[in-house]
């Protein structure tokens, strides 16, 4: 999956529109993921995963920051997220299927808060971007 | 057999009551073809699918989207009996249309996004969870008669 020039423009545009709210988007995406796909909670036995949890909010900020970092270095996501990629491969080992689930939830959050931004073309670009991020994070798994 | 709680049934019925099936169906199918372009492989006879604009404006896409979502309405009416409801359609998609069931999952995910954009804050996490469950179960029922 290769991000075209217009994909990159679309993705940067989305994150520019979202601005500082992105941290809340991260938290809401996680909350929705836990509600919609309960098995994803198995990766957070040490968390309070109930809605509004401070731990989920904090973790949402981290997730959002990583997405922003990837968007800001969209020409080389692999380098930008290299440390995170190592972390997921060596320590976290989240099954690859779960990145799609979080990606779906992030798209839902964007759709809810910015329906006019999520045109079909932008939807396609953002979906590709989220896939690319997931691929990078699982690239060193084996 | 899938179990639906009273809350889930309520979330499904109340949302469905507000869905414009023609608009929502058209949009969902158009987005499927745009976001996952390989799904266009099933629609060689639909004419111009060369760009997002062409796809969105394509009358065959609109008509077929409406048809697909109208059929989804049957699921909403028959939550306790989805496999039977979709038995013939499942056979059709396998034997005549040769559609990989993965495509049903893709369309389901797209439908969720369309509903989210349309209903915004009303598309609560509980609502999303229920509808994601529904699209998954519909996809499963449509794949059930594959051989």
XYZ file of C-alpha atoms in Angstrom:
289
model
C 0.000 0.000 0.000
C 1.693 3.175 -1.223
C 0.611 6.641 -0.167
C 0.240 8.919 -3.174
C 0.973 12.613 -3.129
C -2.692 13.424 -2.704
C -3.045 10.826 0.067
C -0.283 12.601 1.963
C -1.894 15.982 1.400
C -5.265 14.639 2.544
C -3.827 13.099 5.699
C -1.887 16.215 6.665
C -5.044 18.214 6.044
C -7.068 16.027 8.391
C -4.578 16.358 11.220
C -4.339 20.104 10.656
C -8.130 20.362 10.991
C -8.196 18.207 14.090
C -5.412 20.207 15.697
C -5.135 19.960 19.456
C -8.273 17.841 19.742
C -6.277 14.886 18.483
C -5.493 13.772 22.024
C -9.200 13.423 22.779
C -9.679 11.588 19.511
C -7.060 9.082 20.607
C -8.827 8.497 23.908
C -12.239 8.201 22.279
C -10.907 5.785 19.654
C -9.563 3.560 22.413
C -12.821 3.765 24.370
C -14.786 2.800 21.268
C -12.352 0.001 20.457
C -12.768 -1.517 23.918
C -16.571 -1.257 23.630
C -16.807 -2.579 20.086
C -14.069 -5.217 20.184
C -13.886 -6.532 23.764
C -10.931 -8.875 23.085
C -8.766 -5.765 22.625
C -9.052 -5.227 26.363
C -6.862 -8.284 26.904
C -3.852 -6.121 26.150
C -4.708 -3.815 29.049
C -5.243 -5.995 32.117
C -3.324 -3.414 34.120
C -5.695 -0.614 33.079
C -9.026 0.645 34.209
C -10.697 0.469 30.796
C -14.059 1.851 31.858
C -15.321 4.919 29.956
C -13.693 8.118 31.160
C -10.730 6.295 32.673
C -7.732 8.526 33.271
C -5.416 5.751 32.113
C -7.280 5.422 28.821
C -7.163 9.201 28.357
C -3.419 9.205 28.943
C -2.897 6.294 26.613
C -5.087 7.927 23.989
C -2.741 10.923 24.070
C 0.232 8.652 23.379
C -1.539 6.932 20.495
C -2.585 10.281 19.037
C 0.945 11.653 19.362
C 2.295 8.696 17.417
C -0.251 9.234 14.635
C 0.655 12.922 14.472
C 4.346 12.022 14.345
C 3.655 9.624 11.481
C 1.632 12.266 9.639
C 4.406 14.823 10.129
C 6.930 12.398 8.683
C 4.642 10.831 6.187
C 7.406 10.336 3.623
C 9.174 7.946 5.974
C 6.794 6.572 8.581
C 9.080 3.585 9.195
C 11.899 5.808 10.425
C 9.594 8.085 12.392
C 8.013 5.164 14.282
C 11.073 2.924 14.390
C 11.289 2.883 18.185
C 7.577 2.183 18.514
C 7.949 -0.575 15.964
C 10.716 -2.160 18.087
C 8.563 -1.829 21.193
C 5.592 -3.558 19.587
C 7.766 -6.358 18.184
C 9.807 -7.069 21.279
C 7.622 -6.207 24.181
C 3.989 -5.472 23.380
C 3.431 -8.027 20.587
C -0.113 -6.869 19.920
C -1.594 -9.207 17.330
C -1.576 -7.453 13.948
C -5.347 -7.766 13.513
C -5.884 -5.244 16.302
C -4.329 -2.336 14.428
C -7.143 -2.531 11.898
C -9.674 -2.442 14.723
C -8.166 0.679 16.279
C -7.894 2.208 12.808
C -11.604 1.605 12.227
C -12.426 3.284 15.534
C -10.196 6.261 14.775
C -12.030 6.717 11.466
C -15.347 6.575 13.323
C -14.171 9.289 15.730
C -13.061 11.518 12.854
C -16.400 10.886 11.124
C -18.336 11.825 14.238
C -16.480 15.049 14.985
C -15.660 16.158 11.437
C -18.144 14.578 9.046
C -17.548 17.242 6.399
C -13.795 16.642 6.457
C -14.187 12.930 5.799
C -15.026 13.063 2.095
C -14.710 9.723 0.301
C -11.256 10.683 -0.996
C -10.029 11.735 2.439
C -11.605 8.617 3.954
C -9.614 6.503 1.507
C -6.359 8.364 2.240
C -6.805 8.206 6.001
C -7.648 4.509 5.860
C -4.489 3.869 3.812
C -2.436 5.941 6.248
C -3.746 4.032 9.261
C -2.979 0.744 7.457
C 0.532 1.996 6.751
C 1.052 2.870 10.416
C -0.172 -0.583 11.442
C 2.176 -2.183 8.932
C 5.139 -0.250 10.300
C 4.312 -1.189 13.878
C 4.148 -4.899 12.996
C 6.979 -4.891 10.453
C 9.582 -6.358 12.809
C 7.356 -9.043 14.315
C 9.118 -11.814 12.412
C -27.620 -18.340 17.199
C -26.775 -14.734 17.928
C -28.137 -13.286 21.127
C -29.397 -9.717 21.128
C -30.053 -7.866 24.359
C -33.082 -5.612 24.655
C -30.739 -2.634 24.575
C -29.079 -3.800 21.377
C -32.432 -4.356 19.678
C -33.493 -0.875 20.716
C -30.265 0.696 19.446
C -30.681 -1.061 16.112
C -34.362 -0.250 15.631
C -34.155 3.376 16.693
C -31.181 4.157 14.467
C -32.577 2.252 11.492
C -35.807 4.198 11.778
C -33.884 7.363 10.986
C -31.770 6.023 8.120
C -32.481 7.234 4.595
C -31.894 3.884 2.937
C -31.426 5.273 -0.560
C -28.900 7.953 0.408
C -27.055 5.871 2.950
C -26.913 2.842 0.660
C -25.618 4.883 -2.251
C -22.982 6.504 -0.084
C -21.855 3.257 1.495
C -21.416 1.497 -1.830
C -19.664 4.498 -3.392
C -17.246 4.700 -0.468
C -16.593 0.950 -0.682
C -15.584 1.344 -4.322
C -13.458 4.422 -3.544
C -11.774 3.350 -0.309
C -11.201 -0.250 -1.430
C -10.889 0.111 -5.201
C -10.308 -3.589 -5.768
C -13.988 -4.089 -4.940
C -14.731 -2.531 -8.327
C -13.892 -5.912 -9.812
C -17.504 -6.986 -9.336
C -18.941 -4.048 -11.211
C -17.420 -4.091 -14.706
C -20.820 -3.372 -16.192
C -21.455 -0.287 -14.094
C -19.845 2.095 -16.565
C -17.688 4.963 -15.369
C -15.908 4.210 -12.080
C -12.772 6.097 -13.042
C -12.746 8.641 -10.209
C -14.427 9.312 -6.872
C -16.619 11.918 -8.575
C -17.609 9.449 -11.280
C -18.380 6.766 -8.717
C -20.465 9.059 -6.506
C -22.465 10.306 -9.482
C -22.864 6.906 -11.121
C -26.579 6.048 -11.223
C -25.900 2.291 -11.201
C -23.866 2.688 -8.031
C -26.692 4.635 -6.405
C -29.305 2.116 -7.457
C -27.270 -0.851 -6.345
C -26.374 0.808 -3.057
C -30.049 1.322 -2.369
C -30.739 -2.335 -3.228
C -28.013 -3.564 -0.894
C -29.099 -1.433 2.047
C -32.756 -2.293 1.499
C -31.738 -5.915 1.876
C -29.930 -4.963 5.067
C -33.307 -3.798 6.321
C -34.387 -7.434 6.210
C -31.693 -8.198 8.749
C -33.017 -5.494 11.040
C -36.478 -7.061 10.833
C -35.206 -10.617 11.357
C -32.482 -10.362 13.974
C -33.334 -13.773 15.438
C -33.179 -15.538 12.115
C -30.406 -14.097 9.981
C -29.048 -17.302 8.488
C -32.482 -18.245 7.141
C -33.154 -14.685 5.994
C -29.960 -14.590 3.930
C -29.846 -18.223 2.849
C -30.761 -17.616 -0.790
C -28.675 -14.449 -1.048
C -25.731 -16.344 0.373
C -26.040 -19.016 -2.289
C -26.344 -16.344 -4.946
C -23.206 -14.521 -3.816
C -21.275 -17.773 -3.793
C -22.524 -19.577 -6.865
C -23.413 -16.791 -9.260
C -21.646 -13.642 -8.094
C -18.450 -15.270 -6.735
C -17.933 -12.606 -4.091
C -15.269 -13.241 -1.441
C -17.068 -12.854 1.921
C -14.295 -10.535 3.042
C -16.080 -7.946 0.917
C -19.135 -8.154 3.177
C -16.918 -7.241 6.119
C -15.428 -4.333 4.192
C -18.871 -3.004 3.310
C -19.967 -3.415 6.918
C -17.027 -1.315 8.135
C -17.815 1.353 5.546
C -21.459 1.410 6.618
C -20.356 2.073 10.199
C -18.343 5.095 9.051
C -21.283 6.418 7.012
C -23.595 6.043 10.017
C -21.034 7.743 12.269
C -20.730 10.724 9.926
C -24.482 10.977 9.637
C -25.502 10.571 13.261
C -22.353 12.066 14.861
C -22.786 12.316 18.632
C -25.861 10.090 18.575
C -23.602 7.312 17.315
C -22.494 6.522 20.847
C -19.923 3.842 21.669
C -22.789 1.500 22.613
C -24.452 2.236 19.298
C -21.225 1.622 17.392
C -20.592 -1.634 19.254
C -24.121 -2.875 18.510
C -23.992 -1.932 14.848
C -20.498 -3.349 14.383
C -21.865 -6.575 15.842
C -24.825 -6.427 13.445
C -22.734 -5.890 10.317
C -20.464 -8.718 11.418
C -23.381 -11.063 11.909
C -24.915 -10.090 8.556
C -21.569 -10.735 6.856
C -21.410 -14.125 8.559
C -24.954 -15.009 7.463
C -24.178 -14.009 3.887
C -21.103 -16.227 3.927
C -22.861 -19.121 5.582
C -23.971 -21.039 2.490
C -20.598 -20.762 0.737
C -19.063 -23.988 -0.398
